[in-house]
PDB file of C-alpha atoms in Angstrom:
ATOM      1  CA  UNK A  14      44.130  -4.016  88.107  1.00 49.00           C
ATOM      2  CA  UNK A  15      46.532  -7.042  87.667  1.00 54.00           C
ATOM      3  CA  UNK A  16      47.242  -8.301  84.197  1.00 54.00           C
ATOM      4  CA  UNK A  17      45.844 -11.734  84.764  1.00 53.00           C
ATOM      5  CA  UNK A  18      46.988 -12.837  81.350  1.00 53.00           C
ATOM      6  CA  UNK A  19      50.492 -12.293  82.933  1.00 58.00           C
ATOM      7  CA  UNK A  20      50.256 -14.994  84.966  1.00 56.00           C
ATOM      8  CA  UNK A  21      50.918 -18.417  82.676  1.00 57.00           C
ATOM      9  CA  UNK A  22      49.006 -20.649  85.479  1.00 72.00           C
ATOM     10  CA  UNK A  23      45.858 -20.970  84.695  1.00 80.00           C
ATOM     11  CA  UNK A  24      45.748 -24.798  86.217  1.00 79.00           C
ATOM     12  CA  UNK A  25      45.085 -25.043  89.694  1.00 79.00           C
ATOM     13  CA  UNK A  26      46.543 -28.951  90.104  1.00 75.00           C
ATOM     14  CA  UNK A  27      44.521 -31.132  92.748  1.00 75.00           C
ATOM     15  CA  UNK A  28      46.466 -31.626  95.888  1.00 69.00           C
ATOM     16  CA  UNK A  29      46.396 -35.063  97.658  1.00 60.00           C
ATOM     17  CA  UNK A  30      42.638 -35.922  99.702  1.00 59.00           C
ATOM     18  CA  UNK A  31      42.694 -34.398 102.911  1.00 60.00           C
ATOM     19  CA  UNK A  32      40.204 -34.833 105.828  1.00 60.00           C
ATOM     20  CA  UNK A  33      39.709 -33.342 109.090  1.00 59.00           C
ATOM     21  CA  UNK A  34      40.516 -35.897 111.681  1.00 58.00           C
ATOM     22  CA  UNK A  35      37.344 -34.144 113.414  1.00 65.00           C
ATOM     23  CA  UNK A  36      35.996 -31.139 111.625  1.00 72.00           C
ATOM     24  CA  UNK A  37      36.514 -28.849 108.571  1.00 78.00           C
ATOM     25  CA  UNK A  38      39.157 -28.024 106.935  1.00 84.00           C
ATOM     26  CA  UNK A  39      40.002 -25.088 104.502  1.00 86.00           C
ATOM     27  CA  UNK A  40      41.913 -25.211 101.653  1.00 86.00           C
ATOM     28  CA  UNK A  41      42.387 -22.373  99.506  1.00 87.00           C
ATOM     29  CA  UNK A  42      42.425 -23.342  95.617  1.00 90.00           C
ATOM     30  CA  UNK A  43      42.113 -19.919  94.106  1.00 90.00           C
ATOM     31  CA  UNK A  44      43.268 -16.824  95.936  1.00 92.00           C
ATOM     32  CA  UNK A  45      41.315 -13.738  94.864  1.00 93.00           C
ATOM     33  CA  UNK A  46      44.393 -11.805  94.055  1.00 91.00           C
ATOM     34  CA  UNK A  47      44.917 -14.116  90.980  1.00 90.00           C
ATOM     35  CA  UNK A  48      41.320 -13.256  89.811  1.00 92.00           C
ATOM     36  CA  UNK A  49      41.986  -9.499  90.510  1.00 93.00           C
ATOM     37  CA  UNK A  50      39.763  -9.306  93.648  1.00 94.00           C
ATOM     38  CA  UNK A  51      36.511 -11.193  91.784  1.00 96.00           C
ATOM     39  CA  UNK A  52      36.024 -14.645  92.935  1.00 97.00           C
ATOM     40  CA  UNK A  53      38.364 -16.713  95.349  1.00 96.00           C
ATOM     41  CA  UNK A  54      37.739 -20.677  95.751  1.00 96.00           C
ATOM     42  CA  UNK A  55      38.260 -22.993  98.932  1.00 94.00           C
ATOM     43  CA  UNK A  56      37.282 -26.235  99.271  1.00 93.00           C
ATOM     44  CA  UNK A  57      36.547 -27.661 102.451  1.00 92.00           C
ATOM     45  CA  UNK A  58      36.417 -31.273 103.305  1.00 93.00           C
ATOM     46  CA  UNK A  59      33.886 -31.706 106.041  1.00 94.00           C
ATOM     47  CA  UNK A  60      33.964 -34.517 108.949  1.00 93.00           C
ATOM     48  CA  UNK A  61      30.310 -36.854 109.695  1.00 95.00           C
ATOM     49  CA  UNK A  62      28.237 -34.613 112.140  1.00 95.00           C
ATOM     50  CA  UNK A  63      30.240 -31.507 111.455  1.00 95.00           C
ATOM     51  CA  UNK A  64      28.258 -28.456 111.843  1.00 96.00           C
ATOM     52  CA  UNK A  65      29.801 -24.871 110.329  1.00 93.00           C
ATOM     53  CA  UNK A  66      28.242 -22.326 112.677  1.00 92.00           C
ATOM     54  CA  UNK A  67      25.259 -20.328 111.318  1.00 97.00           C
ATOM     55  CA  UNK A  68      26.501 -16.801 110.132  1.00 97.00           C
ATOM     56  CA  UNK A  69      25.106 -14.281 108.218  1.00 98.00           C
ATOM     57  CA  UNK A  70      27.795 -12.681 105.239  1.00 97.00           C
ATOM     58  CA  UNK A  71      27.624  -8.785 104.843  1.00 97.00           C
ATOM     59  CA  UNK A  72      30.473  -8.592 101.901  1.00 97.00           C
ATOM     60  CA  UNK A  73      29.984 -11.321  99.789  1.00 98.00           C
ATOM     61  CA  UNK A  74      27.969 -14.271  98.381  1.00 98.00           C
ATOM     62  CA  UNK A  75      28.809 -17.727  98.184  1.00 97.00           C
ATOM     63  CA  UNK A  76      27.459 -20.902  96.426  1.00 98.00           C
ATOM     64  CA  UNK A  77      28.710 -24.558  97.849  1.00 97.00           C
ATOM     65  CA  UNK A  78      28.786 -27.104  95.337  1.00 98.00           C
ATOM     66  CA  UNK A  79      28.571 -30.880  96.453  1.00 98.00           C
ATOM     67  CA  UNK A  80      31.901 -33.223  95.455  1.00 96.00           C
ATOM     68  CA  UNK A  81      31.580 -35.872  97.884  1.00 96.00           C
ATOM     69  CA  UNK A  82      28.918 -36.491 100.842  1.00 97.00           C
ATOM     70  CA  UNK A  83      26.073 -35.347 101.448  1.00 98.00           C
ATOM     71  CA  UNK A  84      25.267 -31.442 102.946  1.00 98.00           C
ATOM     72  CA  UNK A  85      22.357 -30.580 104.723  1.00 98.00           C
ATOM     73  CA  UNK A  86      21.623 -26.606 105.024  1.00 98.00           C
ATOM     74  CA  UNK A  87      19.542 -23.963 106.543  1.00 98.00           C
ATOM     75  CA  UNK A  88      19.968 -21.514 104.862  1.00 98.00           C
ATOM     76  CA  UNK A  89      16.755 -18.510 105.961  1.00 98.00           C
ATOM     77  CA  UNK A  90      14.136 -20.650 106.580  1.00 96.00           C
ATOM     78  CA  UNK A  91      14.742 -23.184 104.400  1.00 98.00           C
ATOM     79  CA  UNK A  92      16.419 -26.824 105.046  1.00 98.00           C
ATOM     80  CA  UNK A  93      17.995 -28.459 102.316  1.00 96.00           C
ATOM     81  CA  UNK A  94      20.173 -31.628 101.561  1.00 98.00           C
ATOM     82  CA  UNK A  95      22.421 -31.700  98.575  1.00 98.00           C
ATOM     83  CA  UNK A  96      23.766 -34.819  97.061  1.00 98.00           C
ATOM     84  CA  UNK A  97      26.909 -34.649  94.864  1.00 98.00           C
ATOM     85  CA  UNK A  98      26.838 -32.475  91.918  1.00 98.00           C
ATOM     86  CA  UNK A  99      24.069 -30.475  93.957  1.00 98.00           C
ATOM     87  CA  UNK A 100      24.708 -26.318  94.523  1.00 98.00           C
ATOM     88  CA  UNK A 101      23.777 -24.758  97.417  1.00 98.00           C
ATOM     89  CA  UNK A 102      23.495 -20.801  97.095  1.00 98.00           C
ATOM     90  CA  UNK A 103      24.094 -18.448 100.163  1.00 98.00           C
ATOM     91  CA  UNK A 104      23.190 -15.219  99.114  1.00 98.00           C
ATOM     92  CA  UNK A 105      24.835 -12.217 101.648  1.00 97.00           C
ATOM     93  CA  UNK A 106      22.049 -10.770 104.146  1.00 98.00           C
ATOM     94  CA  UNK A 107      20.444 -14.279 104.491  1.00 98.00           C
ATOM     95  CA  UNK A 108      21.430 -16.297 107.551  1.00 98.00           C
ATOM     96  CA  UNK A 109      22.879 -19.770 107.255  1.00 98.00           C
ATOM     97  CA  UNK A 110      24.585 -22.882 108.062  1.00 97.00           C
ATOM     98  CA  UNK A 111      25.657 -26.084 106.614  1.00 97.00           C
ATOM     99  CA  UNK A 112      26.853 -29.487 107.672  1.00 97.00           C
ATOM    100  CA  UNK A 113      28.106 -33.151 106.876  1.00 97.00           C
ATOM    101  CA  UNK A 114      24.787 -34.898 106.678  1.00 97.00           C
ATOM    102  CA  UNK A 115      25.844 -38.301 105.966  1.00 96.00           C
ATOM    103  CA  UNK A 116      27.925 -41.374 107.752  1.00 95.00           C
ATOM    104  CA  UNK A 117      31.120 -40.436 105.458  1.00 94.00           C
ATOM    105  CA  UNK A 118      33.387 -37.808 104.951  1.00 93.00           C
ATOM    106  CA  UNK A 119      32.183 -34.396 102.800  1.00 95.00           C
ATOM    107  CA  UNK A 120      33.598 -32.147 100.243  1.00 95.00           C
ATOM    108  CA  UNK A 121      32.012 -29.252  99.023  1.00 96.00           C
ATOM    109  CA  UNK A 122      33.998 -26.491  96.536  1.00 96.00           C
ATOM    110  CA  UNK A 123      32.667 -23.100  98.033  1.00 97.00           C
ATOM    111  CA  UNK A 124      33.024 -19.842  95.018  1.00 98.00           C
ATOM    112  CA  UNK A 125      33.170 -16.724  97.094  1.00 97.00           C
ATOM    113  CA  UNK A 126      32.063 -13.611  94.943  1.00 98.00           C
ATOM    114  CA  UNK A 127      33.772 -10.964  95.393  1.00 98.00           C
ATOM    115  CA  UNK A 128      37.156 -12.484  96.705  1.00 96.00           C
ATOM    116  CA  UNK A 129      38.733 -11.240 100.601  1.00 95.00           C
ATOM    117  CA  UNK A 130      36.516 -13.617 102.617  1.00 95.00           C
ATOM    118  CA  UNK A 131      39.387 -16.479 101.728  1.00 93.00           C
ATOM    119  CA  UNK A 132      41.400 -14.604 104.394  1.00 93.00           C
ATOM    120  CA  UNK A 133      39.035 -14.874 106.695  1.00 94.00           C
ATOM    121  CA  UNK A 134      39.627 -18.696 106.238  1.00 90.00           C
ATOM    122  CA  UNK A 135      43.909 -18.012 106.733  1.00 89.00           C
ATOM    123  CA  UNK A 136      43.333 -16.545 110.191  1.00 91.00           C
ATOM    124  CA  UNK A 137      40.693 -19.029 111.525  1.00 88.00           C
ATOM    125  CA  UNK A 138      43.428 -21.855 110.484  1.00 86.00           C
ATOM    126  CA  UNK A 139      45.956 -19.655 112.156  1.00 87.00           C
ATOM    127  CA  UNK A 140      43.794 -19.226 115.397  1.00 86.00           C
ATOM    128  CA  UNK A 141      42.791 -22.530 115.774  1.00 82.00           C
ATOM    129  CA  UNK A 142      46.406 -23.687 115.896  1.00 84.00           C
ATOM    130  CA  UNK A 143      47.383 -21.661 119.180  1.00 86.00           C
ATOM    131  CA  UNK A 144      44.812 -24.225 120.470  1.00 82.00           C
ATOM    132  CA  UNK A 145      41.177 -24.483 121.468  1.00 80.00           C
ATOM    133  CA  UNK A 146      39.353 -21.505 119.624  1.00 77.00           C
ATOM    134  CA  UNK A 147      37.970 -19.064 121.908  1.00 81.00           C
ATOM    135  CA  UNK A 148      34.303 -17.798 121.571  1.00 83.00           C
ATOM    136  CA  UNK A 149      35.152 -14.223 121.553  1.00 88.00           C
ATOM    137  CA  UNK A 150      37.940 -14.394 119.545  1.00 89.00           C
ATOM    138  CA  UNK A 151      36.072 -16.598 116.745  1.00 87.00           C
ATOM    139  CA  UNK A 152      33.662 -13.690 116.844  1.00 90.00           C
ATOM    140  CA  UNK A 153      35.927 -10.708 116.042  1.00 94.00           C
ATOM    141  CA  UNK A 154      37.341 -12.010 113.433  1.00 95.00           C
ATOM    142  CA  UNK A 155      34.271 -13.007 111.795  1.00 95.00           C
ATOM    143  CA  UNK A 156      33.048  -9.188 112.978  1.00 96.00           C
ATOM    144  CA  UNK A 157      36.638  -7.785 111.312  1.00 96.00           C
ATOM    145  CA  UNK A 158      35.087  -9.695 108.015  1.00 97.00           C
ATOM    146  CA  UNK A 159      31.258  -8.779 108.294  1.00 97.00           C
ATOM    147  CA  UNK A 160      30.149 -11.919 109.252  1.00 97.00           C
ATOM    148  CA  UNK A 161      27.533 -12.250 112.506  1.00 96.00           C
ATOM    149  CA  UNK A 162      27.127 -15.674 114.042  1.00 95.00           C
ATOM    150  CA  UNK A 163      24.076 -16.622 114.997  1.00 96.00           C
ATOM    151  CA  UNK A 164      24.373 -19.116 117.851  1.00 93.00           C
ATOM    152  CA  UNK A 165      20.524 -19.146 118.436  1.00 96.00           C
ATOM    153  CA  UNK A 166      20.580 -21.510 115.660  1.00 97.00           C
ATOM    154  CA  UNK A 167      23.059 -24.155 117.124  1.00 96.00           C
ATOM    155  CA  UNK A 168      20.828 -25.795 119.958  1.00 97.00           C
ATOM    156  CA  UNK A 169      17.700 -26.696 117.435  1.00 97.00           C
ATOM    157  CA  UNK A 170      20.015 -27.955 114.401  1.00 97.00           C
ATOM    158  CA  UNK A 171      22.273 -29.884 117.080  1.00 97.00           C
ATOM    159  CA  UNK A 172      18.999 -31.713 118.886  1.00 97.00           C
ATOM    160  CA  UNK A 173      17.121 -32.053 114.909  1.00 97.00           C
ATOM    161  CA  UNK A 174      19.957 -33.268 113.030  1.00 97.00           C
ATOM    162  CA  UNK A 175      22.870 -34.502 115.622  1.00 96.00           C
ATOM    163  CA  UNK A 176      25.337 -31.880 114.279  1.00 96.00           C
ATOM    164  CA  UNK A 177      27.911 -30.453 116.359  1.00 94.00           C
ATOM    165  CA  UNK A 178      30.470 -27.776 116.017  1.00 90.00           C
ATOM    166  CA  UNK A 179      34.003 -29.198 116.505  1.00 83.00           C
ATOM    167  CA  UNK A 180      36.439 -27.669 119.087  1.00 70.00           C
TER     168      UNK A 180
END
């Protein structure tokens, strides 16, 4: 186990604002190798009508917290919106999905318990700059990480709340 009190930077320094020019992006703010393996942090700023795809996590939990924006959710069976300062939990084993709800650009800080899912986040970056992301290969790598998708969902949150998942 790393000697966390090794490392002198315990300030993570907030970069610039960044938004997607059309969907999500992922910016890691605390690698889980600094908090030997426990938690990891990204935050992702979120485009209007943006639509993460519906996925189930196997591995880990996570809980979104609100900055800027507004989220809707499904997360089971249950909708939700969350205003700034709101938390959103996604417990692993329960299906969900979240989204930009509102006219202007989101943020939400997402805590990923334990840490290794922030990888998952490195590769998706790294795919989707060899150009448009393929289907299958969006679904490997979220099957190499224990996520399952759950495109069922897509169609009924697109049609009730105007989302859309960005290519």
């Amino acid at each position: 186990m790393p000697d966390l009190a090794k490392d002198r930077s315990f300030l993570i320094r907030p970069d610039r604002e960044q938004e997607p020019p059309q969907g999500i992006a992922n910016l890691l703010r605390i690698e889980g190798s600094r908090m030997a393996g426990r938690v990891a942090v990204i935050e992702h700023p979120i485009a209007p009508g943006v639509l993460v795809p519906p996925h189930t996590h196997t591995r880990e939990d996570e809980v979104s917290y609100v900055v800027r924006g507004t989220i809707g959710a499904r997360v089971g069976d249950e909708f939700i919106t969350a205003a700034p300062g709101a938390y959103v939990m996604k417990p692993r084993g329960i299906p969900h999905a979240f989204w930009n709800a509102g006219p202007e650009p989101a943020r939400i800080v997402e805590i990923i318990v334990p840490a290794g899912f922030e990888r998952f986040f490195a590769e998706l970056d790294e795919l989707a700059r060899q150009g448009p992301l393929d289907s299958r290969a969006h679904a490997a790598l979220g099957q190499r990480y224990g996520v399952r998708y759950h495109d069922e969902w897509i169609a009924e949150l697109a049609e009730r709340f105007g989302v859309r998942i960005p290519t």
